Short mmCIF file of C-alpha atoms in Angstrom, two decimals:
data_model
loop_
_atom_site.label_atom_id
_atom_site.label_comp_id
_atom_site.label_asym_id
_atom_site.label_seq_id
_atom_site.Cartn_x
_atom_site.Cartn_y
_atom_site.Cartn_z
CA MET A 1029 26.55 6.57 -23.96
CA PRO A 1030 23.51 8.62 -22.81
CA THR A 1031 23.99 11.55 -20.47
CA LYS A 1032 22.67 11.38 -16.91
CA GLU A 1033 19.61 13.46 -17.83
CA GLU A 1034 18.97 11.35 -20.92
CA TRP A 1035 19.27 8.19 -18.84
CA LYS A 1036 16.76 9.46 -16.25
CA LYS A 1037 14.33 10.44 -19.00
CA GLN A 1038 14.77 7.03 -20.60
CA LEU A 1039 14.02 5.36 -17.27
CA VAL A 1040 10.73 7.26 -16.86
CA ASP A 1041 9.76 6.88 -20.52
CA ASN A 1042 10.32 3.14 -20.23
CA ALA A 1043 7.97 3.02 -17.23
CA GLU A 1044 5.33 4.94 -19.18
CA GLN A 1045 5.72 2.67 -22.17
CA GLN A 1046 5.28 -0.41 -20.00
CA ILE A 1047 2.03 1.01 -18.68
CA LEU A 1048 0.87 2.02 -22.15
CA ASN A 1049 1.36 -1.60 -23.20
CA LEU A 1050 -1.36 -2.69 -20.77
CA THR A 1051 -3.90 -3.51 -23.44
CA ASP A 1052 -5.09 -6.90 -22.19
CA SER A 1053 -6.36 -8.21 -18.89
CA ASP A 1054 -3.36 -10.43 -18.10
CA LYS A 1055 -0.88 -7.56 -18.33
CA PHE A 1056 -3.17 -5.29 -16.37
CA LYS A 1057 -3.52 -7.96 -13.67
CA ASN A 1058 0.27 -8.07 -13.33
CA TYR A 1059 0.35 -4.31 -12.92
CA LEU A 1060 -2.38 -4.43 -10.26
CA ASN A 1061 -0.42 -7.10 -8.42
CA THR A 1062 2.41 -4.58 -8.21
CA VAL A 1063 0.00 -1.93 -6.88
CA ALA A 1064 -1.20 -4.35 -4.19
CA LYS A 1065 2.38 -5.10 -3.12
CA PHE A 1066 3.57 -1.49 -3.05
CA HIS A 1067 0.47 0.50 -2.12
CA ARG A 1068 2.47 2.97 0.00
CA TYR A 1069 4.70 3.99 -2.92
CA SER A 1070 3.92 6.93 -5.16
CA ALA A 1071 2.22 6.19 -8.46
CA ARG A 1072 5.42 7.12 -10.32
CA ASN A 1073 7.56 4.76 -8.21
CA ILE A 1074 5.03 1.94 -8.69
CA ASP A 1075 5.38 2.54 -12.43
CA LEU A 1076 9.17 2.46 -12.14
CA ILE A 1077 9.20 -0.75 -10.07
CA TYR A 1078 6.78 -2.46 -12.44
CA SER A 1079 8.63 -1.46 -15.60
CA GLN A 1080 11.96 -2.77 -14.29
CA ASN A 1081 10.75 -5.86 -12.41
CA PRO A 1082 7.04 -6.77 -12.64
CA GLU A 1083 7.64 -9.71 -10.27
CA ALA A 1084 9.02 -7.59 -7.42
CA THR A 1085 7.35 -8.19 -4.04
CA GLN A 1086 9.49 -6.43 -1.40
CA VAL A 1087 12.19 -3.83 -2.06
CA ALA A 1088 14.78 -2.13 0.14
CA GLY A 1089 18.16 -0.47 -0.20
CA PHE A 1090 21.47 -2.38 -0.14
CA LYS A 1091 22.32 -1.47 3.46
CA GLN A 1092 18.76 -1.79 4.71
CA TRP A 1093 18.64 -5.42 3.58
CA LYS A 1094 21.84 -6.07 5.53
CA ASN A 1095 21.12 -4.05 8.68
CA ASP A 1096 17.40 -4.68 9.14
CA PHE A 1097 16.84 -8.11 7.63
CA ASN A 1098 20.23 -9.87 7.81
CA ARG A 1099 20.14 -10.42 4.07
CA SER A 1100 22.74 -9.64 1.43
CA VAL A 1101 22.21 -8.53 -2.15
CA ASN A 1102 23.42 -11.26 -4.47
CA LYS A 1103 26.58 -10.53 -6.42
CA GLY A 1104 25.95 -9.01 -9.85
CA GLU A 1105 22.33 -7.99 -9.19
CA LYS A 1106 21.11 -4.85 -10.93
CA GLY A 1107 19.23 -2.34 -8.78
CA ILE A 1108 15.68 -1.14 -9.40
CA ARG A 1109 15.78 2.65 -9.67
CA ILE A 1110 13.14 4.66 -7.82
CA ALA A 1111 12.78 8.40 -7.24
CA ALA A 1112 13.86 9.71 -3.82
CA PRO A 1113 13.28 13.27 -2.61
CA MET A 1114 16.18 15.70 -2.15
CA ILE A 1115 15.50 17.64 1.07
CA LYS A 1116 17.08 21.01 1.74
CA LYS A 1117 17.15 23.12 4.90
CA LEU A 1118 15.81 26.48 3.79
CA THR A 1119 17.60 29.76 4.40
CA PRO A 1120 15.56 32.91 5.09
CA GLU A 1121 16.14 33.87 1.46
CA ASP A 1122 14.85 30.48 0.29
CA GLN A 1123 11.75 30.82 2.49
CA LYS A 1124 11.06 34.25 1.07
CA GLY A 1125 11.52 33.08 -2.51
CA LEU A 1126 9.25 30.08 -1.97
CA ASP A 1127 6.76 32.10 0.10
CA THR A 1128 6.85 29.59 2.95
CA THR A 1129 7.72 29.45 6.65
CA LYS A 1130 8.73 25.78 6.53
CA GLU A 1131 12.29 25.02 7.62
CA LYS A 1132 12.82 22.25 5.05
CA ALA A 1133 11.53 21.53 1.57
CA ILE A 1134 11.86 19.02 -1.24
CA VAL A 1135 13.93 20.71 -3.92
CA GLY A 1136 14.13 17.86 -6.40
CA TYR A 1137 14.38 14.11 -6.88
CA ARG A 1138 17.17 11.72 -7.72
CA TYR A 1139 17.10 8.07 -8.72
CA ILE A 1140 18.42 5.62 -6.14
CA PRO A 1141 18.81 1.83 -6.36
CA VAL A 1142 16.70 -0.61 -4.38
CA PHE A 1143 16.65 -4.40 -4.66
CA ASP A 1144 13.83 -6.92 -4.60
CA ILE A 1145 13.94 -9.70 -2.02
CA SER A 1146 14.43 -12.19 -4.87
CA GLN A 1147 17.81 -10.53 -5.49
CA THR A 1148 18.94 -11.19 -1.92
CA SER A 1149 19.91 -14.12 0.30
CA GLY A 1150 19.81 -14.58 4.06
CA GLU A 1151 17.30 -14.87 6.88
CA LEU A 1152 13.63 -15.49 6.12
CA VAL A 1153 11.49 -12.37 5.72
CA LEU A 1154 7.76 -12.79 6.21
CA SER A 1155 5.39 -11.06 3.83
CA ALA A 1156 2.12 -9.39 4.76
CA LYS A 1157 0.17 -12.46 3.67
CA ASP A 1158 2.05 -14.53 6.24
CA PHE A 1159 0.18 -12.56 8.90
CA VAL A 1160 -3.28 -13.10 7.46
CA LYS A 1161 -4.65 -16.44 8.57
CA GLU A 1162 -5.18 -19.05 5.92
CA ASN A 1163 -8.78 -19.48 7.10
CA LEU A 1164 -9.63 -16.14 5.47
CA ALA A 1165 -10.04 -18.25 2.35
CA ASP A 1166 -12.84 -20.06 4.19
CA HIS A 1167 -16.14 -18.76 2.84
CA LYS A 1168 -17.55 -18.30 6.34
CA ASN A 1169 -14.78 -15.84 7.16
CA VAL A 1170 -15.06 -14.08 3.80
CA THR A 1171 -18.76 -13.61 4.58
CA ASN A 1172 -17.87 -12.20 8.00
CA LEU A 1173 -15.53 -9.68 6.36
CA TYR A 1174 -18.24 -8.77 3.83
CA ASN A 1175 -20.75 -8.16 6.63
CA GLU A 1176 -18.21 -6.16 8.65
CA LEU A 1177 -17.42 -3.95 5.64
CA LYS A 1178 -21.11 -3.47 4.87
CA ASN A 1179 -21.86 -2.53 8.49
CA TYR A 1180 -18.87 -0.18 8.62
CA LEU A 1181 -20.03 1.70 5.52
CA ASN A 1182 -23.59 1.95 6.83
CA ASN A 1183 -22.59 3.12 10.30
CA ASN A 1184 -19.55 5.31 9.60
CA THR A 1185 -20.06 6.88 6.17
CA ASP A 1186 -22.84 8.58 4.23
CA ILE A 1187 -23.04 5.54 1.93
CA LYS A 1188 -25.95 3.16 2.42
CA VAL A 1189 -25.47 -0.50 1.52
CA SER A 1190 -28.50 -2.72 0.99
CA GLU A 1191 -29.22 -6.03 -0.70
CA LYS A 1192 -31.68 -7.29 -3.29
CA ARG A 1193 -32.11 -10.64 -4.95
CA LEU A 1194 -30.04 -11.13 -8.10
CA SER A 1195 -33.23 -11.52 -10.13
CA GLU A 1196 -34.03 -7.87 -9.33
CA LEU A 1197 -30.65 -6.56 -10.51
CA GLY A 1198 -31.09 -7.19 -14.23
CA GLY A 1199 -28.11 -9.52 -14.56
CA ALA A 1200 -25.71 -7.43 -12.46
CA LYS A 1201 -24.01 -8.58 -9.26
CA GLY A 1202 -24.54 -5.17 -7.70
CA TYR A 1203 -24.62 -1.46 -8.50
CA PHE A 1204 -23.90 2.01 -7.12
CA GLN A 1205 -26.57 4.71 -7.45
CA PRO A 1206 -24.88 8.17 -7.39
CA SER A 1207 -28.14 10.12 -6.94
CA THR A 1208 -28.88 8.39 -3.62
CA ASN A 1209 -25.30 7.43 -2.70
CA GLU A 1210 -26.50 3.85 -2.30
CA ILE A 1211 -24.79 0.53 -3.01
CA VAL A 1212 -26.98 -2.50 -3.73
CA ILE A 1213 -25.51 -6.02 -3.67
CA GLY A 1214 -27.07 -9.30 -4.82
CA SER A 1215 -28.15 -11.01 -1.60
CA ASP A 1216 -28.29 -14.53 -2.98
CA GLU A 1217 -24.91 -14.55 -4.79
CA PRO A 1218 -23.60 -18.09 -4.00
CA ASP A 1219 -19.89 -17.18 -4.28
CA ASN A 1220 -19.07 -15.28 -1.08
CA ALA A 1221 -15.71 -14.11 -2.40
CA LEU A 1222 -17.42 -12.63 -5.46
CA LYS A 1223 -19.97 -10.96 -3.19
CA LEU A 1224 -17.18 -9.27 -1.22
CA GLU A 1225 -15.35 -8.34 -4.41
CA THR A 1226 -18.56 -6.77 -5.76
CA LEU A 1227 -18.89 -4.65 -2.61
CA TYR A 1228 -15.29 -3.43 -3.07
CA HIS A 1229 -16.09 -2.71 -6.74
CA GLU A 1230 -19.18 -0.63 -5.94
CA TYR A 1231 -17.43 1.14 -3.08
CA ALA A 1232 -14.71 2.15 -5.55
CA HIS A 1233 -17.43 3.61 -7.79
CA SER A 1234 -18.75 5.61 -4.85
CA GLN A 1235 -15.31 7.09 -4.18
CA LEU A 1236 -14.26 7.67 -7.78
CA HIS A 1237 -17.50 8.36 -9.59
CA GLY A 1238 -20.00 9.78 -7.07
CA LEU A 1239 -21.81 13.06 -7.69
CA LYS A 1240 -19.13 15.05 -5.83
CA SER A 1241 -16.17 13.19 -7.31
CA ALA A 1242 -13.75 14.94 -9.63
CA PHE A 1243 -13.83 11.83 -11.82
CA LYS A 1244 -17.62 11.41 -12.13
CA ASP A 1245 -17.63 12.25 -15.85
CA ARG A 1246 -15.21 9.54 -16.92
CA PRO A 1247 -16.50 7.28 -19.74
CA ARG A 1248 -18.37 4.16 -18.60
CA ALA A 1249 -15.73 1.69 -19.76
CA TYR A 1250 -13.09 3.75 -17.97
CA GLN A 1251 -15.15 3.78 -14.74
CA GLU A 1252 -15.81 0.03 -14.81
CA THR A 1253 -12.13 -0.77 -15.37
CA GLN A 1254 -11.10 1.49 -12.49
CA ALA A 1255 -13.63 0.00 -10.09
CA GLU A 1256 -12.67 -3.56 -11.00
CA ALA A 1257 -8.99 -2.67 -10.57
CA VAL A 1258 -9.58 -1.38 -7.03
CA ALA A 1259 -11.63 -4.49 -6.16
CA TYR A 1260 -8.91 -6.77 -7.49
CA VAL A 1261 -6.22 -4.97 -5.48
CA ALA A 1262 -8.37 -5.13 -2.33
CA MET A 1263 -8.90 -8.88 -2.68
CA GLN A 1264 -5.22 -9.47 -3.44
CA ASN A 1265 -4.34 -7.58 -0.27
CA ILE A 1266 -6.33 -9.98 1.93
CA GLY A 1267 -4.94 -13.00 0.10
CA VAL A 1268 -8.10 -14.07 -1.74
CA ASP A 1269 -7.48 -15.06 -5.35
CA THR A 1270 -10.01 -13.51 -7.73
CA SER A 1271 -7.96 -13.94 -10.91
CA ASN A 1272 -10.84 -15.83 -12.52
CA TYR A 1273 -12.97 -12.68 -12.37
CA SER A 1274 -12.82 -10.27 -15.26
CA LEU A 1275 -10.57 -7.26 -14.79
CA GLY A 1276 -12.19 -5.40 -17.65
CA TYR A 1277 -10.71 -4.50 -20.97
CA VAL A 1278 -8.08 -1.78 -20.72
CA ALA A 1279 -7.45 -0.96 -24.36
CA THR A 1280 -10.36 1.51 -24.50
CA TRP A 1281 -8.46 3.98 -22.30
CA ALA A 1282 -4.85 2.79 -22.52
CA LYS A 1283 -4.07 4.63 -25.76
CA ASP A 1284 -3.48 8.06 -24.27
CA LYS A 1285 -0.44 8.55 -22.00
CA ALA A 1286 -2.01 11.38 -19.98
CA VAL A 1287 -5.26 9.48 -19.46
CA ILE A 1288 -3.64 6.24 -18.35
CA HIS A 1289 -1.37 7.92 -15.80
CA SER A 1290 -4.33 9.85 -14.44
CA ALA A 1291 -6.39 6.67 -14.27
CA LEU A 1292 -3.71 4.65 -12.49
CA SER A 1293 -3.12 7.44 -10.00
CA GLU A 1294 -6.83 7.50 -9.21
CA ILE A 1295 -6.86 3.72 -8.83
CA GLN A 1296 -3.95 3.89 -6.40
CA GLN A 1297 -5.52 6.57 -4.20
CA VAL A 1298 -8.71 4.58 -3.66
CA SER A 1299 -6.80 1.28 -3.41
CA ASN A 1300 -4.78 2.74 -0.53
CA LYS A 1301 -7.98 3.72 1.25
CA VAL A 1302 -9.59 0.31 0.73
CA ILE A 1303 -6.45 -1.56 1.85
CA GLU A 1304 -6.20 0.47 5.08
CA LEU A 1305 -9.92 -0.07 5.75
CA SER A 1306 -9.67 -3.82 5.09
CA ASP A 1307 -6.63 -4.19 7.33
CA GLY A 1308 -8.50 -2.58 10.20
CA LEU A 1309 -11.56 -4.80 9.72
CA THR A 1310 -9.57 -8.04 9.44
CA LYS A 1311 -7.85 -7.17 12.73
CA GLN A 1312 -11.22 -6.58 14.40
CA LEU A 1313 -12.44 -9.95 13.15
CA GLY A 1314 -9.32 -11.73 14.41
CA LEU A 1315 -8.35 -12.76 10.89
CA GLN A 1316 -4.77 -11.63 11.36
CA GLU A 1317 -2.23 -13.46 13.47
CA ASP A 1318 -1.92 -12.32 17.06
CA PRO A 1319 1.17 -10.16 17.59
CA LYS A 1320 4.11 -12.02 19.06
CA GLU A 1321 5.35 -11.20 22.52
CA PRO A 1322 8.63 -9.30 22.29
CA GLU A 1323 11.66 -11.50 22.68
CA HIS A 1324 14.27 -10.79 25.34
CA ASP A 1325 16.69 -9.77 22.60
CA LEU A 1326 14.69 -7.33 20.47
CA LYS A 1327 17.58 -6.99 18.02
CA LYS A 1328 16.84 -10.52 16.78
CA LEU A 1329 13.31 -9.59 15.71
CA SER A 1330 12.61 -8.71 12.09
CA ALA A 1331 11.32 -5.20 11.40
CA HIS A 1332 7.85 -6.60 10.74
CA ASP A 1333 7.77 -8.59 14.00
CA LEU A 1334 9.02 -5.56 15.90
CA ASN A 1335 6.23 -3.39 14.51
CA LYS A 1336 3.63 -6.08 15.21
CA SER A 1337 4.91 -6.35 18.81
CA TYR A 1338 4.61 -2.59 19.21
CA GLN A 1339 1.04 -2.54 17.90
CA GLY A 1340 0.08 -5.50 20.09
CA LEU A 1341 1.57 -3.96 23.21
CA GLN A 1342 -0.22 -0.66 22.55
CA GLN A 1343 -3.52 -2.54 22.45
CA GLN A 1344 -2.68 -4.51 25.60
CA VAL A 1345 -1.81 -1.31 27.49
CA GLN A 1346 -5.21 0.14 26.61
CA GLN A 1347 -7.00 -3.03 27.71
CA ALA A 1348 -5.01 -3.63 30.91
CA THR A 1349 -7.06 -3.20 34.13
CA SER A 1350 -4.34 -3.78 36.72
CA PRO A 1351 -1.98 -0.81 37.36
CA GLN A 1352 0.90 -3.24 37.86
CA GLN A 1353 0.18 -5.03 34.59
CA LYS A 1354 -0.18 -1.71 32.75
CA ALA A 1355 3.17 -0.48 34.11
CA GLN A 1356 4.90 -3.70 33.04
CA LEU A 1357 3.41 -3.50 29.55
CA LYS A 1358 4.43 0.15 29.24
CA ASN A 1359 8.03 -0.78 30.07
CA GLN A 1360 7.97 -3.42 27.33
CA LEU A 1361 6.42 -0.90 24.96
CA ASN A 1362 9.18 1.60 25.72
CA ASP A 1363 11.84 -1.02 24.99
CA VAL A 1364 10.29 -1.86 21.63
CA HIS A 1365 9.84 1.82 20.79
CA GLN A 1366 13.50 2.48 21.56
CA GLU A 1367 14.62 -0.38 19.30
CA ILE A 1368 12.43 0.92 16.45
CA SER A 1369 13.81 4.42 16.97
CA ASP A 1370 17.40 3.14 16.95
CA ARG A 1371 16.82 1.24 13.72
CA THR A 1372 15.20 4.28 12.11
CA GLN A 1373 18.21 6.41 12.96
CA LYS A 1374 20.52 3.75 11.49
CA GLN A 1375 18.50 3.77 8.27
CA LEU A 1376 18.71 7.54 8.02
CA LYS A 1377 22.44 7.44 8.66
CA ALA A 1378 22.94 4.71 6.06
CA PHE A 1379 20.92 6.68 3.52
CA ALA A 1380 23.01 9.77 4.21
CA GLU A 1381 26.23 7.79 3.74
CA GLU A 1382 24.99 6.32 0.45
CA ASN A 1383 23.83 9.69 -0.81
CA PRO A 1384 26.32 12.32 0.44
CA GLU A 1385 25.23 14.83 -2.19
CA ILE A 1386 21.74 15.09 -0.66
CA LYS A 1387 21.44 17.71 2.06
CA GLN A 1388 20.06 15.83 5.06
CA PRO A 1389 17.89 17.43 7.75
CA ASP A 1390 19.41 17.93 11.19
CA SER A 1391 19.36 14.79 13.31
CA GLU A 1392 16.38 14.64 15.62
CA PRO A 1393 14.50 11.88 17.48
CA ASP A 1394 12.06 9.77 15.50
CA GLN A 1395 8.59 11.28 15.88
CA SER A 1396 6.70 8.75 13.74
CA LEU A 1397 5.42 6.72 16.68
CA LYS A 1398 2.96 8.50 18.96
CA ARG A 1399 2.46 7.24 22.48
#
């Protein structure tokens, strides 16, 4: 029977080994699918989730499934262990020793169980793809997203995106030129999804391998694999299947543990940025479902619907021209905000009950939503 420390080390080592085994495109694609599903998790927790359940799509704690989603963990299911921070309220002596004025600090991590939705039963939970309209797969809309992304980069960044005919690109679909910070895309590429994926690929190069990037000296095969990984994650996020496109060959850089963890961390950082950018552009283009009006009984809404209602009401308040209409919308917004705040406090309380050994910060109102 391994000790607790041995077990934790075994858990992390197993995650590393799973990643080190990514020596072919199919396995790497599965890993990138996990990145696309859990892009807000740390790189280490993505590794842990993938190593224990590569098919996981949505995870939450035992009580969170019950309280927030009206779902129950199935009997006999084994939890997926992820790392959670241990937060301590600092004494004056602690602050002096750590040379900080902060009142709280992370003093360590412990492994806590979460469960994938496939391990639970109950009410339906919509995934992010349920809120992206099916017509995004329509090539006209993919082209619109490509044009919106190209215009955004040209108008809001120091990157310049232009187009040339494929015959002028020497067999490439596009390229990034670090010396001029320019992206060039094949204008007459017939597959609009591939055209968008190429723009994501070259944008990833600009972020990871530009002249000012810390990663500009990576080997060519390493750079190409990273850029293709980011592009694949970005396309997965908007629900467009690009599995028939090459993900690159990973074995050239997957042999060294330090290199692969560094590479995957870099992929995740840029993937997060691309996903957030894409989400904003698809909303502007109307390619995401309109937020639902809040129901009379907000407690019946799922967490996702509640958040969508809040975002929709915020936008409506800004656009409202009538003072009466604006006041009514603000009242609805306050109601939704209060329900979100109440649920957040319940989650914190449940976490504290499940983990009594962790020193919890003093209770205070949820400040995550700015109004």
